[in-house]
Structures are given as structure tokens and as C-alpha cells.
mmCIF file of C-alpha atoms and ligand atoms in Angstrom:
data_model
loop_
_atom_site.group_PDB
_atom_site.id
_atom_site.type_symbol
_atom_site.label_atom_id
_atom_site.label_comp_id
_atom_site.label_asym_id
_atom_site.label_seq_id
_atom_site.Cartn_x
_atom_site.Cartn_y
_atom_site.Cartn_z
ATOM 1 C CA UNK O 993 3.219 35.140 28.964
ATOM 2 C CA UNK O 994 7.111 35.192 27.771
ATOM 3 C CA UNK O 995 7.354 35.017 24.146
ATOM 4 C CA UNK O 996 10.483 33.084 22.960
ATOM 5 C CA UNK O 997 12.048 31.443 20.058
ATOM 6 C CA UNK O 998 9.928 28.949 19.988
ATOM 7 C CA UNK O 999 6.422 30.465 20.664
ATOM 8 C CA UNK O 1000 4.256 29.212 17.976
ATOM 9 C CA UNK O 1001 2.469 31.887 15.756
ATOM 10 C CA UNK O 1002 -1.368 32.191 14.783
ATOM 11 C CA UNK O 1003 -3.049 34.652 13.897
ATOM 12 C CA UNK O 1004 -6.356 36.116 11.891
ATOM 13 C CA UNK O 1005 -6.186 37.900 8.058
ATOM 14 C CA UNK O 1006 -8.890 40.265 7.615
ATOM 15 C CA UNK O 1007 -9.950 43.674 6.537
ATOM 16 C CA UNK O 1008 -10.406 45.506 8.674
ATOM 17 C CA UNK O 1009 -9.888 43.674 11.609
ATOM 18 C CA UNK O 1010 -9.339 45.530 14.451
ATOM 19 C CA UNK O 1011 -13.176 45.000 16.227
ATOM 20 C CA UNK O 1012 -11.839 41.350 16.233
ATOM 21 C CA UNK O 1013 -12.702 39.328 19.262
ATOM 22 C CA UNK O 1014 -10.577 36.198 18.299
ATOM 23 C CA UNK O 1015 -7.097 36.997 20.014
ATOM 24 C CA UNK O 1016 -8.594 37.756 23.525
ATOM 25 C CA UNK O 1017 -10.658 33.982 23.029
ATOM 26 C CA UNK O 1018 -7.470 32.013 21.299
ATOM 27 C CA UNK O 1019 -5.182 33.906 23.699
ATOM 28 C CA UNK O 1020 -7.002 33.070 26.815
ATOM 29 C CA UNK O 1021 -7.451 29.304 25.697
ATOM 30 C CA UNK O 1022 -3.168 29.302 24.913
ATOM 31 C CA UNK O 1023 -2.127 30.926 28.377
ATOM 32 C CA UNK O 1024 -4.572 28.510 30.652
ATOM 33 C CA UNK O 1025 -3.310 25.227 28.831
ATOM 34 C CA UNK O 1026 0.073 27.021 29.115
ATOM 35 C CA UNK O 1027 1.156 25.937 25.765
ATOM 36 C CA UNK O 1028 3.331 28.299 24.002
ATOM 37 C CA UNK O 1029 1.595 30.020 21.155
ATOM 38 C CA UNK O 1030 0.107 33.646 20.427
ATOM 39 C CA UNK O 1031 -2.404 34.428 18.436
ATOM 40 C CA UNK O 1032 -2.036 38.244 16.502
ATOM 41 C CA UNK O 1033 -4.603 40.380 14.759
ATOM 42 C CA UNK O 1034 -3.225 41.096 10.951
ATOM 43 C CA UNK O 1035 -4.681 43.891 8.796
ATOM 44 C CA UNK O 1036 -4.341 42.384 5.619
ATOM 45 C CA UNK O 1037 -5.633 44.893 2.669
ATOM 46 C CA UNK O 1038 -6.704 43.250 -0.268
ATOM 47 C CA UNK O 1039 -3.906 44.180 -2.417
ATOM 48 C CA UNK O 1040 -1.172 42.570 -0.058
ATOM 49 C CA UNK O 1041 -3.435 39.830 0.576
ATOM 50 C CA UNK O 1042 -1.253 37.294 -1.817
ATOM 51 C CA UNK O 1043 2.309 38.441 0.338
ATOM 52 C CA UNK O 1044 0.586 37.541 3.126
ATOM 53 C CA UNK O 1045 -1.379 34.113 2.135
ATOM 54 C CA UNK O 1046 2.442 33.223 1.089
ATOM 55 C CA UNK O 1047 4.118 34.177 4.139
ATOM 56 C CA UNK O 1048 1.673 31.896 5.911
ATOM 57 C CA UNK O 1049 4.810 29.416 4.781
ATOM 58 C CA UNK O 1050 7.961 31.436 4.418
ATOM 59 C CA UNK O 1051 7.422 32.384 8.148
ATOM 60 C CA UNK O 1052 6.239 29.624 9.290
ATOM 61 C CA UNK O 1053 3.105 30.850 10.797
ATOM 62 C CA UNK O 1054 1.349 28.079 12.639
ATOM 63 C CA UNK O 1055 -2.688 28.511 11.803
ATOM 64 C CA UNK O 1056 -4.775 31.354 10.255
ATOM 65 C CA UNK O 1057 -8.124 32.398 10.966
ATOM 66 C CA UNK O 1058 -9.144 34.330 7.401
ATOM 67 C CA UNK O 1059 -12.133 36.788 7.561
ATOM 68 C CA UNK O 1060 -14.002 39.048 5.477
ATOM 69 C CA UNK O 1061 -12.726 39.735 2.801
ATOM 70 C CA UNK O 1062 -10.459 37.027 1.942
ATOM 71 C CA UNK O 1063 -12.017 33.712 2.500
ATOM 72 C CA UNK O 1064 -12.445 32.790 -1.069
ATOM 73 C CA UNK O 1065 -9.117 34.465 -2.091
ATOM 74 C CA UNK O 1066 -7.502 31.609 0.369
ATOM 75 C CA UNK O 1067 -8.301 28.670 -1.298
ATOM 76 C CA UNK O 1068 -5.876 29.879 -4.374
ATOM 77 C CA UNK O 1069 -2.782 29.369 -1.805
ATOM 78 C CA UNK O 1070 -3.564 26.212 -0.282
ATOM 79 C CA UNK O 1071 -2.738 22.644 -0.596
ATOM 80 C CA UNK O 1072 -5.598 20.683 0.555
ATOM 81 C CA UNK O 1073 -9.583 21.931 1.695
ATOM 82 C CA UNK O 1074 -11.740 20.284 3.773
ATOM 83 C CA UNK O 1075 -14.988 18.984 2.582
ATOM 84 C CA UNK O 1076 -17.075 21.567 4.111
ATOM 85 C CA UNK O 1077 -14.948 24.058 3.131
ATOM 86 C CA UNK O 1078 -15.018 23.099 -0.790
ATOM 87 C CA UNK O 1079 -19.024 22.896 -0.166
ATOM 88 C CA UNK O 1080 -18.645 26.471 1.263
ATOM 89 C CA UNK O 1081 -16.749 27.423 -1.255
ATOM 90 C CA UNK O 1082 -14.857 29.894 1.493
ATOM 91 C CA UNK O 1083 -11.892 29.157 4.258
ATOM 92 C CA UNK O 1084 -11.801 30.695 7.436
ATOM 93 C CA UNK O 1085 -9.510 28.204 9.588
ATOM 94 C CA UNK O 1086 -5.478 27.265 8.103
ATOM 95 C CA UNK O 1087 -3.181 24.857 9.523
ATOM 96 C CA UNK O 1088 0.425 24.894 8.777
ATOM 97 C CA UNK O 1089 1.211 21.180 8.736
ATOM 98 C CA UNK O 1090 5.511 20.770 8.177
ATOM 99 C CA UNK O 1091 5.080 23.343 5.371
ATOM 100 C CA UNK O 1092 1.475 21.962 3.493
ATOM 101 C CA UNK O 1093 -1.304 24.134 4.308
ATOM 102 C CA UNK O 1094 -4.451 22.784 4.782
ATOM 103 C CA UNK O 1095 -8.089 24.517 4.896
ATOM 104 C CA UNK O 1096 -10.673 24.437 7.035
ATOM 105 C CA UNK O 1097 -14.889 26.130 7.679
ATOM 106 C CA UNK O 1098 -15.369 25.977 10.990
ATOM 107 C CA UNK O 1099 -18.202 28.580 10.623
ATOM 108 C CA UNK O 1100 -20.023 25.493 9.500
ATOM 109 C CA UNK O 1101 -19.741 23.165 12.528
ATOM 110 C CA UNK O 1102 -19.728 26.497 14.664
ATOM 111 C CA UNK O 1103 -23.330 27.123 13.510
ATOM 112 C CA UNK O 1104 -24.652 23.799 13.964
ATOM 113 C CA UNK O 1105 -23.144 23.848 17.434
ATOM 114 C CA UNK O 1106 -24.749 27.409 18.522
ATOM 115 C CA UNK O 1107 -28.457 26.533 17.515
ATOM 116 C CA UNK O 1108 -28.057 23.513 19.589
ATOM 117 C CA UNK O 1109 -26.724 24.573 22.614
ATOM 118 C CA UNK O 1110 -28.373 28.012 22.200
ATOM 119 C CA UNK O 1111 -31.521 27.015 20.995
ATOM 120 C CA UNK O 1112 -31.646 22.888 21.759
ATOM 121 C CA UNK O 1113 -32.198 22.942 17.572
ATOM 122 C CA UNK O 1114 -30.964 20.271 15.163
ATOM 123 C CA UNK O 1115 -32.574 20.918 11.318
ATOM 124 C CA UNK O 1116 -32.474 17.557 10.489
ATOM 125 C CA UNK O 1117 -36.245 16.415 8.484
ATOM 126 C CA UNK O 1118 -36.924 20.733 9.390
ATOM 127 C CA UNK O 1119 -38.063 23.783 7.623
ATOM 128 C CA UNK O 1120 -35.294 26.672 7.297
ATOM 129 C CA UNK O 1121 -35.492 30.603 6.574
ATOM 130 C CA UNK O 1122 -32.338 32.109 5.615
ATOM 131 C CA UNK O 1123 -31.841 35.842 5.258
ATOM 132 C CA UNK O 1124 -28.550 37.187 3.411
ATOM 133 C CA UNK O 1125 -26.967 34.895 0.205
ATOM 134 C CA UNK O 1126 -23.206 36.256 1.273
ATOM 135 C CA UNK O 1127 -20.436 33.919 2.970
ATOM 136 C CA UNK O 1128 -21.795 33.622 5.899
ATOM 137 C CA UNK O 1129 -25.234 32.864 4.861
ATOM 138 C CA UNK O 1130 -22.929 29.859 2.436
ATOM 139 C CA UNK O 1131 -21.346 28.540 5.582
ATOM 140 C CA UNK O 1132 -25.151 28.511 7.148
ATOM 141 C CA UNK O 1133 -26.867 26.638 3.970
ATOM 142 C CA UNK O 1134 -24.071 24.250 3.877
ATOM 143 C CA UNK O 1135 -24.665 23.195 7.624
ATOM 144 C CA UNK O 1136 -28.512 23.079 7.121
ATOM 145 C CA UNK O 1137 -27.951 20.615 3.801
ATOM 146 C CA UNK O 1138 -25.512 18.431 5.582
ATOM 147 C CA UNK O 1139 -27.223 18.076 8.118
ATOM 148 C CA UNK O 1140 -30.374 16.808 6.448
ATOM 149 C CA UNK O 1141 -32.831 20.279 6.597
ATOM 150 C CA UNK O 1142 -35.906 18.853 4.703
ATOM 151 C CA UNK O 1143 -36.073 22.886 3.123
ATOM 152 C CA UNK O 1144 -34.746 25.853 3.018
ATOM 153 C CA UNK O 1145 -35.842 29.161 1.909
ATOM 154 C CA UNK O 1146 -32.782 31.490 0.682
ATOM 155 C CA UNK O 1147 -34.482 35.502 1.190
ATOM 156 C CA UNK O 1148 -31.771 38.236 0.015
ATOM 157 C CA UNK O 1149 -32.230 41.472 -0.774
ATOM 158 C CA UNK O 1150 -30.278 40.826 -4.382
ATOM 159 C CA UNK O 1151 -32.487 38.033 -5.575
ATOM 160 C CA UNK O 1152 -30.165 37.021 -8.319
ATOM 161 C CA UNK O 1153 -27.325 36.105 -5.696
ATOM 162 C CA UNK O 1154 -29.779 33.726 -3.672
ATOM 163 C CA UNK O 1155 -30.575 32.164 -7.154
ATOM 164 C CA UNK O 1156 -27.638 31.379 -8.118
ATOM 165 C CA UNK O 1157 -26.993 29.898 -4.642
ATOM 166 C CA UNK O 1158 -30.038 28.003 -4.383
ATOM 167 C CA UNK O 1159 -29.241 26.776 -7.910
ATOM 168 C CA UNK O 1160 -25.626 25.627 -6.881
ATOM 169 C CA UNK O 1161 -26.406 23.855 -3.859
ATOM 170 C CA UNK O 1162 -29.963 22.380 -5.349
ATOM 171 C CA UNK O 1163 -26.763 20.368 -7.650
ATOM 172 C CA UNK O 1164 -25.034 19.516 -4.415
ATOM 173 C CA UNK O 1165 -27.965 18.289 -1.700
ATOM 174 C CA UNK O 1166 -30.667 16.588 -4.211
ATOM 175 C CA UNK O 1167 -32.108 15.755 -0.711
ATOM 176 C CA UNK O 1168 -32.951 19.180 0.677
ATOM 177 C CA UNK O 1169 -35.929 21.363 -1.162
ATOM 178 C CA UNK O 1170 -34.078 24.768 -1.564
ATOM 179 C CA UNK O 1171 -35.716 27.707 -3.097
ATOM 180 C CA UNK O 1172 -34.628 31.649 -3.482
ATOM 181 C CA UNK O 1173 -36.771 34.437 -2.694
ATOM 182 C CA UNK O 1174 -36.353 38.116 -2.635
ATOM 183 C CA UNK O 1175 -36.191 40.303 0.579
ATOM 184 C CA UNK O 1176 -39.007 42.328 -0.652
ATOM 185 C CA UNK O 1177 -41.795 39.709 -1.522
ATOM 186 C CA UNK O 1178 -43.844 40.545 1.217
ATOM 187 C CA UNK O 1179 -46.769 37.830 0.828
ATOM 188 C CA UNK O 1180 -43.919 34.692 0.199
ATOM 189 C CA UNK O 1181 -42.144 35.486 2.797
ATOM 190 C CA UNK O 1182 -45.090 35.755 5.341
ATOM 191 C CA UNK O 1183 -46.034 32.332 4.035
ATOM 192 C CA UNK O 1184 -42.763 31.217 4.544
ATOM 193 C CA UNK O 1185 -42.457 31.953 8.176
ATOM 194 C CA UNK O 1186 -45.675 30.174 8.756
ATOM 195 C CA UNK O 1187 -44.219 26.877 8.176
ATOM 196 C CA UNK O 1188 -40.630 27.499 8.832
ATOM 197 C CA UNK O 1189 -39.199 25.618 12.296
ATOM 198 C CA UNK O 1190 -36.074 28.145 12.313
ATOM 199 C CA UNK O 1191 -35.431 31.484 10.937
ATOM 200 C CA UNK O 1192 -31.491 32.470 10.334
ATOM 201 C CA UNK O 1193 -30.354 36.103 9.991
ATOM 202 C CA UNK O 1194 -26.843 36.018 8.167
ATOM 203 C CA UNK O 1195 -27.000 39.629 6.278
ATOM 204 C CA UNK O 1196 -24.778 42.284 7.650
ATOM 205 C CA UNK O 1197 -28.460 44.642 8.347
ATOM 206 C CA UNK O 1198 -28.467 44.915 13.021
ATOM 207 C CA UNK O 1199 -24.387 45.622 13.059
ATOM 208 C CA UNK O 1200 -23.575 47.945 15.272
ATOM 209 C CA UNK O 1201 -27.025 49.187 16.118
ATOM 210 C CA UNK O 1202 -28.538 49.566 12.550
ATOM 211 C CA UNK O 1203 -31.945 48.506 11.447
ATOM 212 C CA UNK O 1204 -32.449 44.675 11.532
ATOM 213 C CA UNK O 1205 -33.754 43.238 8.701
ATOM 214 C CA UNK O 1206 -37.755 43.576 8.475
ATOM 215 C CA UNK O 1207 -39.535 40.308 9.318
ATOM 216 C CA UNK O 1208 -43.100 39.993 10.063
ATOM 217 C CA UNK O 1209 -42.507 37.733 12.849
ATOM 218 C CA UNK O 1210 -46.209 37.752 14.223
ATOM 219 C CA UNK O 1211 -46.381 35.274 10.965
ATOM 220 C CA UNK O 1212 -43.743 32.582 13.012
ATOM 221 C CA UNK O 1213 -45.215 29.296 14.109
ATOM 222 C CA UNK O 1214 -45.067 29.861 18.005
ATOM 223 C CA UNK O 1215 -42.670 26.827 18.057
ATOM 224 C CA UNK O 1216 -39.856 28.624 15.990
ATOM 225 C CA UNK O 1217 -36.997 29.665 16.968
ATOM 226 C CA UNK O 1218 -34.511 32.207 15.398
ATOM 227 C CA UNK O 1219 -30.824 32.531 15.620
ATOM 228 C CA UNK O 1220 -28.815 35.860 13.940
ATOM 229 C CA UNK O 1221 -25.229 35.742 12.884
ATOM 230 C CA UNK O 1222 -24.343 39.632 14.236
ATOM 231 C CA UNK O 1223 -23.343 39.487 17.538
ATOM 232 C CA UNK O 1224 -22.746 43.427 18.331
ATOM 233 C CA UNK O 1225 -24.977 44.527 19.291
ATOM 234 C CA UNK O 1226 -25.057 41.159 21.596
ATOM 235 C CA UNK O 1227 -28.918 41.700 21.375
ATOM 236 C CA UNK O 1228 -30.096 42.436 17.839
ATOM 237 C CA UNK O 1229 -33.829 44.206 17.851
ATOM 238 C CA UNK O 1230 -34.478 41.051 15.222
ATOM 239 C CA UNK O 1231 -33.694 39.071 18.527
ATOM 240 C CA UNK O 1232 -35.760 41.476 20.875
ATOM 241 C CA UNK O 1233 -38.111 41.261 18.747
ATOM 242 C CA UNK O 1234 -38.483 37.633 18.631
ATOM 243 C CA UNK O 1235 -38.017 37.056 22.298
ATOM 244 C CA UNK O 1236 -40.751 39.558 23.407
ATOM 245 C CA UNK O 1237 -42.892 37.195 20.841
ATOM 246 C CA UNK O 1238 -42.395 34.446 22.987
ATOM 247 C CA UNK O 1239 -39.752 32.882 20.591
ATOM 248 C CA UNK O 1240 -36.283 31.095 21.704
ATOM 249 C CA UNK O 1241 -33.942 33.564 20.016
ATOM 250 C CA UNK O 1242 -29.771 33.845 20.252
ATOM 251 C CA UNK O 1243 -27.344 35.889 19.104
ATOM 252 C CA UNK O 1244 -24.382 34.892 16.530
ATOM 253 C CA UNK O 1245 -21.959 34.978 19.537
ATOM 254 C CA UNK O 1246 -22.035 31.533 20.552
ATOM 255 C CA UNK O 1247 -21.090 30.617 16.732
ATOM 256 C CA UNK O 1248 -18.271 32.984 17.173
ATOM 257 C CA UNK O 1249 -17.001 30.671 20.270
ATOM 258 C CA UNK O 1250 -17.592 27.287 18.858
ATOM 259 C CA UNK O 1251 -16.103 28.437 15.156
ATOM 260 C CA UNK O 1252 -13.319 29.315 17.214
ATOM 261 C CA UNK O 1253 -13.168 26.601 19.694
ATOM 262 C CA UNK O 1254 -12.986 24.124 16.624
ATOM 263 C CA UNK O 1255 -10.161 25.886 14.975
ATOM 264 C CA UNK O 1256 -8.365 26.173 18.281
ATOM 265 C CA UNK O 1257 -8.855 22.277 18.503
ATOM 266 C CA UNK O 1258 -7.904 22.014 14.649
ATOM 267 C CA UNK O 1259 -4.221 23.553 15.596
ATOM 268 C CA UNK O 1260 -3.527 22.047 18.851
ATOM 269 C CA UNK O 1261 -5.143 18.566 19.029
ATOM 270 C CA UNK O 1262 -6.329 19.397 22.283
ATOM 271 C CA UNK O 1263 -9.479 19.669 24.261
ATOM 272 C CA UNK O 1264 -10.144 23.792 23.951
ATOM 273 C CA UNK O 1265 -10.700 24.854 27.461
ATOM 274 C CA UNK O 1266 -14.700 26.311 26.335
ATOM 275 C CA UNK O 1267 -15.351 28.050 29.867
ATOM 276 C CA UNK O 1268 -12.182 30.400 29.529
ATOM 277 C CA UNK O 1269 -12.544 31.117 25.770
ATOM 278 C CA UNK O 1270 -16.340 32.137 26.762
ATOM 279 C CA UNK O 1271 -15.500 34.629 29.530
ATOM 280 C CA UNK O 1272 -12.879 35.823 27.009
ATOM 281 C CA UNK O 1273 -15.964 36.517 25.143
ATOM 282 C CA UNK O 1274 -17.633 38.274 28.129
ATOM 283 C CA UNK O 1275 -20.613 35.161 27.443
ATOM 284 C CA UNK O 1276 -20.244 34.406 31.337
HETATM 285 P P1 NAP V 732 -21.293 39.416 2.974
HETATM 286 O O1 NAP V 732 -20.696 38.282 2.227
HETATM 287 O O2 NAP V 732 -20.861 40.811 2.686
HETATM 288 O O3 NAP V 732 -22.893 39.314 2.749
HETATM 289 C C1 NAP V 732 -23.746 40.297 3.278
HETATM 290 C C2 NAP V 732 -25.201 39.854 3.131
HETATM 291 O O4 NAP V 732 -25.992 40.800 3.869
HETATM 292 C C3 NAP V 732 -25.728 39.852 1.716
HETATM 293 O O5 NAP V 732 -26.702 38.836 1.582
HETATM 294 C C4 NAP V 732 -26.392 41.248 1.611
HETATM 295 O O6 NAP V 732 -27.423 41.315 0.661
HETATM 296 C C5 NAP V 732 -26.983 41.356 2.994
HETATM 297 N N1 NAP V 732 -27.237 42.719 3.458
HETATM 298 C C6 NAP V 732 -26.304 43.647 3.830
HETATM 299 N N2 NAP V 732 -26.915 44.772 4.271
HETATM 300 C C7 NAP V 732 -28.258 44.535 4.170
HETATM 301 C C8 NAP V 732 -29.405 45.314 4.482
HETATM 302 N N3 NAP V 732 -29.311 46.547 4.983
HETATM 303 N N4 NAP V 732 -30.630 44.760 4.281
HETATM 304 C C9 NAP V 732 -30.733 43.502 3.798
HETATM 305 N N5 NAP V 732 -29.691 42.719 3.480
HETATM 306 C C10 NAP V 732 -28.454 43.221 3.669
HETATM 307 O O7 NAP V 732 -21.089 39.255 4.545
HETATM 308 P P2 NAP V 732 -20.982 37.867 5.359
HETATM 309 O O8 NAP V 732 -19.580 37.431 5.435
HETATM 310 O O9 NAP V 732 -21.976 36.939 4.780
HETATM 311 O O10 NAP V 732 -21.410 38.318 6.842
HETATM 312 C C11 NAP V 732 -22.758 38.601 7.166
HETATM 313 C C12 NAP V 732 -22.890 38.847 8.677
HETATM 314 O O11 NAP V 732 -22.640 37.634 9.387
HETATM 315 C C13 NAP V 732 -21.900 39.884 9.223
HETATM 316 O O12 NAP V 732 -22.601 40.679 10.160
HETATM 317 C C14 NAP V 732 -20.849 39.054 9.941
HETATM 318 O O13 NAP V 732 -20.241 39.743 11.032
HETATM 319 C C15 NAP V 732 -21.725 37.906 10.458
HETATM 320 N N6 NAP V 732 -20.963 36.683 10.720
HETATM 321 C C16 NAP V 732 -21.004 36.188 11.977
HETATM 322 C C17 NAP V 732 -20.336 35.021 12.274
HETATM 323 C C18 NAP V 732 -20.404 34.479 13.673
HETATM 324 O O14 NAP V 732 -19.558 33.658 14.031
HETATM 325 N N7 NAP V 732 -21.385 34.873 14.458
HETATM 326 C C19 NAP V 732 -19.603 34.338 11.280
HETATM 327 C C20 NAP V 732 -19.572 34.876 9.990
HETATM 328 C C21 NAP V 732 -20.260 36.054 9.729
HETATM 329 P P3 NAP V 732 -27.107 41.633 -0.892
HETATM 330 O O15 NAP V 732 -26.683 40.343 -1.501
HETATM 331 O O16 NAP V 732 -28.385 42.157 -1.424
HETATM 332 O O17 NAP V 732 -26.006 42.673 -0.879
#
């Protein structure tokens, strides 16, 4: 592509940020609609994150993705937040409109959309197990309470943390039965699984290869399926696990794409061109 005076600037804020997949997919999805934007990878530490939040405007950057660890740092510099987003409580998706920046969780819509095409799951009237009580595992209860879970167990390692977010969104969703429980109550959380329709990894624990969280999966109703956020490895042993169980089981990939393909829609107003921004991914 020819960059010009006029090519149209995005980008992603994160620390660190160079095992990013995003400018290969937003990249790819620019060039084949030929529309005259590029999308750059910024290493943004912490203490520079406010020079960089502003420049979003003084240099009339286009659209931000924001990743870990600024998503709730974000929401200081912007003008407006979407509703999911101020459920979140965390922005990963800016758009420069004429100078008023407006934010955006697309991790919430990109979840909903990976456990149904991945999985052919919609929680609605369902039973939910959530591992991890960080951002991610925010963006994750937020999608299950909108979209109508009937419950949803919160299992962290810290127990206070999924307290206090079962506590905050038990204010928000009077609809949804949410309840915390700690990674290490053995007995609760094989009682758990027994009745739970889908089990959602969103801790950090199968990254690169390390241990997967410990779940007795045996315990799973044979119906359940079970979708984790990492996506390197691709294949998680939580997912092995699962799949040589007999379960339907995906990898956090697909949310990658679709959190992605929203924000990508988000900027542009256009139709993102899925099939190119998955091979971008290396999903076909
Ligand atoms: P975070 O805010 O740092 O939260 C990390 C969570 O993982 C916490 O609940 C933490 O428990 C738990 N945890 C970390 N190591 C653990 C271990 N060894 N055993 C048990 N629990 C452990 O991070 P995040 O932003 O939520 O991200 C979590 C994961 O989701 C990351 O792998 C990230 O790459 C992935 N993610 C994927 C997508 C996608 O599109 N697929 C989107 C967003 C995030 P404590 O509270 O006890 O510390």
C-alpha cells in the first residue's frame, strides 16, 4: 500500500504489545476494501499513557484499539462510552469522530459472537461458569447478563475480587443469579460444573503453554460446552482436555476476530471483509 497525506491512522495502545495480532487482521481488512488507512502497533508504558490518550486528538488519530493495561485508564480521556462499555467498566475500541472521542467494548459483542459461531451457544435462560474476575472475565459477565444468562458462577483464584464483582453486577442485572466462588473450593465447584450449560476460562493461567487452570471436567454435564479466552497456544490443554471428553470446546481466537471485526466496522461503517481478517489470523 502507498501511504500518503491522507492515509487515515489507527492503531492499538498496550503494554507490551508487540505479540499483537491486530495490525496483520485490521491491515488485511484496509488493503482488500482498498480504503486508505493503516493500522500501527503502539507501546504505550503506563507512565506516558496520558501523552498518548491525548494525542489520540492533537494528531488526529482515527480509532484506537486499547489493551492491557490501559482499558480503564481510557475512559478518563474520553467524551462519550458506550453502554456496554460503562457496564464493563473498561474500553478497548476509540473512534475519533471530528475531534470527540467516543468509547467502545467490543470484547463484549466479540464473545457473544465466538460461542455462537464456535460453539452454536446463546446463554440466554442458561447456567454459566466463569473462571478469572479480571477485565476480560468483566467484558465476559457483562455479555452473559445482557444477554439474559439465568446464572452465573464467578470462580477466581482471589475470592475477594469475584465478590466484589458479583456484588457490582448483582446491582446491575437483578435478573441473572450471580454468585462468587473461590478457585480452590474443590466440592462447589464440582457441583457447579454439574449443572452449568457453559464453562468460560478468562484468567491469564494456559498462555503461552503454562498450566491451564485445574477443572474437574469429568464433573461437566455431557451437554456442556466450554470456550477459553487465551488463544496461544491456539489449543489450550483446558480445551484438549475438554474435547477428548467429548465436549464442544474453542479457543478465544474467534473472539479475537469478531472483537476486531466490530471495531473495524465501528471506524469504517462498512461491511468488514470476515474471510480475509480470518486468514490474517491463520483461522483458515
Ligand atoms: P487480568 O485483568 O490481568 O486478569 C487476570 C485473571 O486471571 C485474574 O482473574 C487472575 O486471578 C487470573 N489468573 C492469572 N493467573 C492465574 C493462575 N495461574 N491461576 C488462576 N488464575 C489466574 O487479565 P485479563 O485482561 O482479564 O485477561 C485474561 C486473559 O484473557 C488473557 O490471557 C488475555 O490474553 C485473554 N483475553 C482474550 C481476549 C480474546 O479476544 N480472546 C480478549 C481479552 C482478553 P487473580 O484475581 O487471583 O489474580
Amino acid at each position: 500500500m502507498i501511504i500518503k497525506a491522507t492515509t487515515k491512522v489507527y492503531g492499538i495502545f498496550g503494554h507490551p504489545v508487540n505479540h499483537s495480532l491486530s495490525p496483520q487482521m485490521h491491515n488485511a481488512a484496509f488493503q482488500s476494501l482498498r480504503l486508505d488507512c493503516v493500522y500501527l502497533a503502539f507501546d504505550v508504558h503506563p507512565k506516558d499513557f496520558e501523552i498518548a490518550a491525548r494525542a489520540i486528538k492533537s494528531m488526529c488519530i482515527s480509532g484506537v484499539n486499547i489493551t492491557i493495561p490501559h482499558k480503564e485508564s481510557i475512559i478518563f480521556f474520553l467524551d462519550e462510552i458506550s453502554p456496554e462499555a460503562s457496564l464493563t467498566g473498561a474500553v478497548n475500541t476509540v473512534k475519533n469522530v471530528d475531534g470527540k472521542l467516543i468509547g467502545y467494548n467490543t470484547d463484549v459483542s466479540g464473545f457473544l459472537r465466538a460461542i455462537k459461531e464456535d460453539l452454536g451457544f446463546h446463554p440466554k435462560g442458561l447456567s454459566a461458569a466463569l473462571i478469572g474476575a479480571g477485565g476480560a472475565a468483566r467484558a465476559v459477565l457483562t455479555s452473559l447478563c445482557m444477554n439474559e444468562a439465568y446464572q452465573v458462577y464467578v470462580i477466581n483464584r482471589t475470592l475477594d475480587k469475584a465478590k466484589r464483582l458479583a456484588l457490582e453486577f448483582k446491582k446491575g442485572f437483578k435478573d441473572t443469579f450471580i454468585q462468587a466462588v473461590s478457585l480452590d473450593d474443590k466440592d462447589e465447584i464440582k457441583n457447579i460444573l454439574g449443572k452449568t450449560n457453559l464453562l468460560v476460562n478468562a484468567t491469564s493461567a494456559g498462555m503461552k503453554g503454562d498450566d491451564s487452570v485445574e477443572m474437574p471436567l469429568e464433573h461437566l454435564q455431557k451437554e456442556a460446552v466450554i470456550y477459553d479466552l487465551v488463544y496461544d497456544p491456539r489449543e489450550t490443554n483446558l480445551i484438549k482436555t475438554a474435547k477428548e471428553l467429548g465436549h464442544k470446546a474453542s479457543g478465544g481466537l474467534s473472539m479475537l476476530l469478531y472483537q476486531g471485526v466490530e471495531s473495524f466496522e465501528i471506524w469504517t461503517g462498512k461491511d468488514a471483509p470476515i474471510g480475509v481478517m480470518k486468514k490474517a489470523l491463520g483461522i483458515i
